[in-house]
Amino acid sequence: APAREAGVRTVFARTGLVVAPGGGAWGRMFPLFRAGLGGRLGSGRQYWSYIALHDEVAALRHLLDTDGLSGPFNLTAPEPLTNREITAAMAHVLRRPAVFAVPAPVLRAVLGGMAGDVLGSARVVPARLLASGFRFAFPRIEGAIRAAL
C-alpha cells in the first residue's frame, strides 16, 4: 500500500503450482511417477492451477516490462485441471502407469497441515494476464511436464 500511495506501479503476482523438476509438489511427484508409483491424491477432483517454470519466469518479466500493468495477476496456465487429469497427463508423458491413489485421511496423517495444499482446490484462470498480451509457451499440461523433464 505505501508504494502505491507514493505513485509506484505495483503488481501482485499470484502464482499457481509451478511445474519444475525440483522442489515443491512437482519435485516429489516426478520421481514417484518415473518409478511407476504415481497416482491421484485424495478424490482427484480438486483443481490444480499450474504453470510451467518457463512461463512463470516469462510472465514475471512481462509484468515488469509492460508499462501500465498494475494490480493482481494470476500466473497460471489458461486451463486449470483436476488432480485426476494431471495424474493422467503425468502417466501419459512419462509412459508409466498411475494406478495408485492416496486417500485424503492418509495424506492428512502424513503431511499434517501441508495436506491442505495438496487436497485444496483452486480453479484459477489468468484472464488479466492474457488480456495484457501475454502468450504462453506451454499452455497445456503435457507441454509443461515435458519442459520440466
PDB file of C-alpha atoms in Angstrom, residues 14 22 24 27 43-44 46 59 64 66 73 81 88 90-91 98 101 105 114-115 119 125 127 137 145 147:
ATOM      1  CA  ARG A  14      -0.498 -14.739  -7.641  1.00  0.00           C
ATOM      2  CA  GLY A  22      12.996 -29.843  -8.326  1.00  0.00           C
ATOM      3  CA  GLY A  24       7.683 -28.349  -4.215  1.00  0.00           C
ATOM      4  CA  GLY A  27       9.774 -32.264  -7.322  1.00  0.00           C
ATOM      5  CA  SER A  43     -10.521 -37.692  -4.582  1.00  0.00           C
ATOM      6  CA  GLY A  44      -8.647 -36.323  -7.594  1.00  0.00           C
ATOM      7  CA  GLN A  46      -9.607 -30.881  -6.728  1.00  0.00           C
ATOM      8  CA  ALA A  59       5.074 -13.846 -17.136  1.00  0.00           C
ATOM      9  CA  LEU A  64       7.797  -5.971 -15.063  1.00  0.00           C
ATOM     10  CA  THR A  66       4.902  -3.819 -19.657  1.00  0.00           C
ATOM     11  CA  PHE A  73      -2.380 -11.009 -11.920  1.00  0.00           C
ATOM     12  CA  LEU A  81      -7.142 -29.144 -14.472  1.00  0.00           C
ATOM     13  CA  ALA A  88      -3.346 -38.980 -16.273  1.00  0.00           C
ATOM     14  CA  MET A  90       1.891 -37.333 -15.995  1.00  0.00           C
ATOM     15  CA  ALA A  91       1.373 -41.039 -16.640  1.00  0.00           C
ATOM     16  CA  ALA A  98      -0.778 -44.298 -12.495  1.00  0.00           C
ATOM     17  CA  ALA A 101      -4.382 -43.386  -5.083  1.00  0.00           C
ATOM     18  CA  PRO A 105      -7.023 -39.205   5.502  1.00  0.00           C
ATOM     19  CA  MET A 114       0.516 -29.274   4.390  1.00  0.00           C
ATOM     20  CA  ALA A 115      -2.151 -31.725   3.210  1.00  0.00           C
ATOM     21  CA  LEU A 119      -6.108 -31.531  -1.270  1.00  0.00           C
ATOM     22  CA  VAL A 125      -7.746 -18.520 -14.777  1.00  0.00           C
ATOM     23  CA  ALA A 127      -7.733 -13.569 -17.527  1.00  0.00           C
ATOM     24  CA  ALA A 137       4.897 -21.183 -24.383  1.00  0.00           C
ATOM     25  CA  ILE A 145       5.554 -31.609 -17.970  1.00  0.00           C
ATOM     26  CA  ALA A 147       9.541 -28.845 -20.379  1.00  0.00           C
TER      27      ALA A 147
END
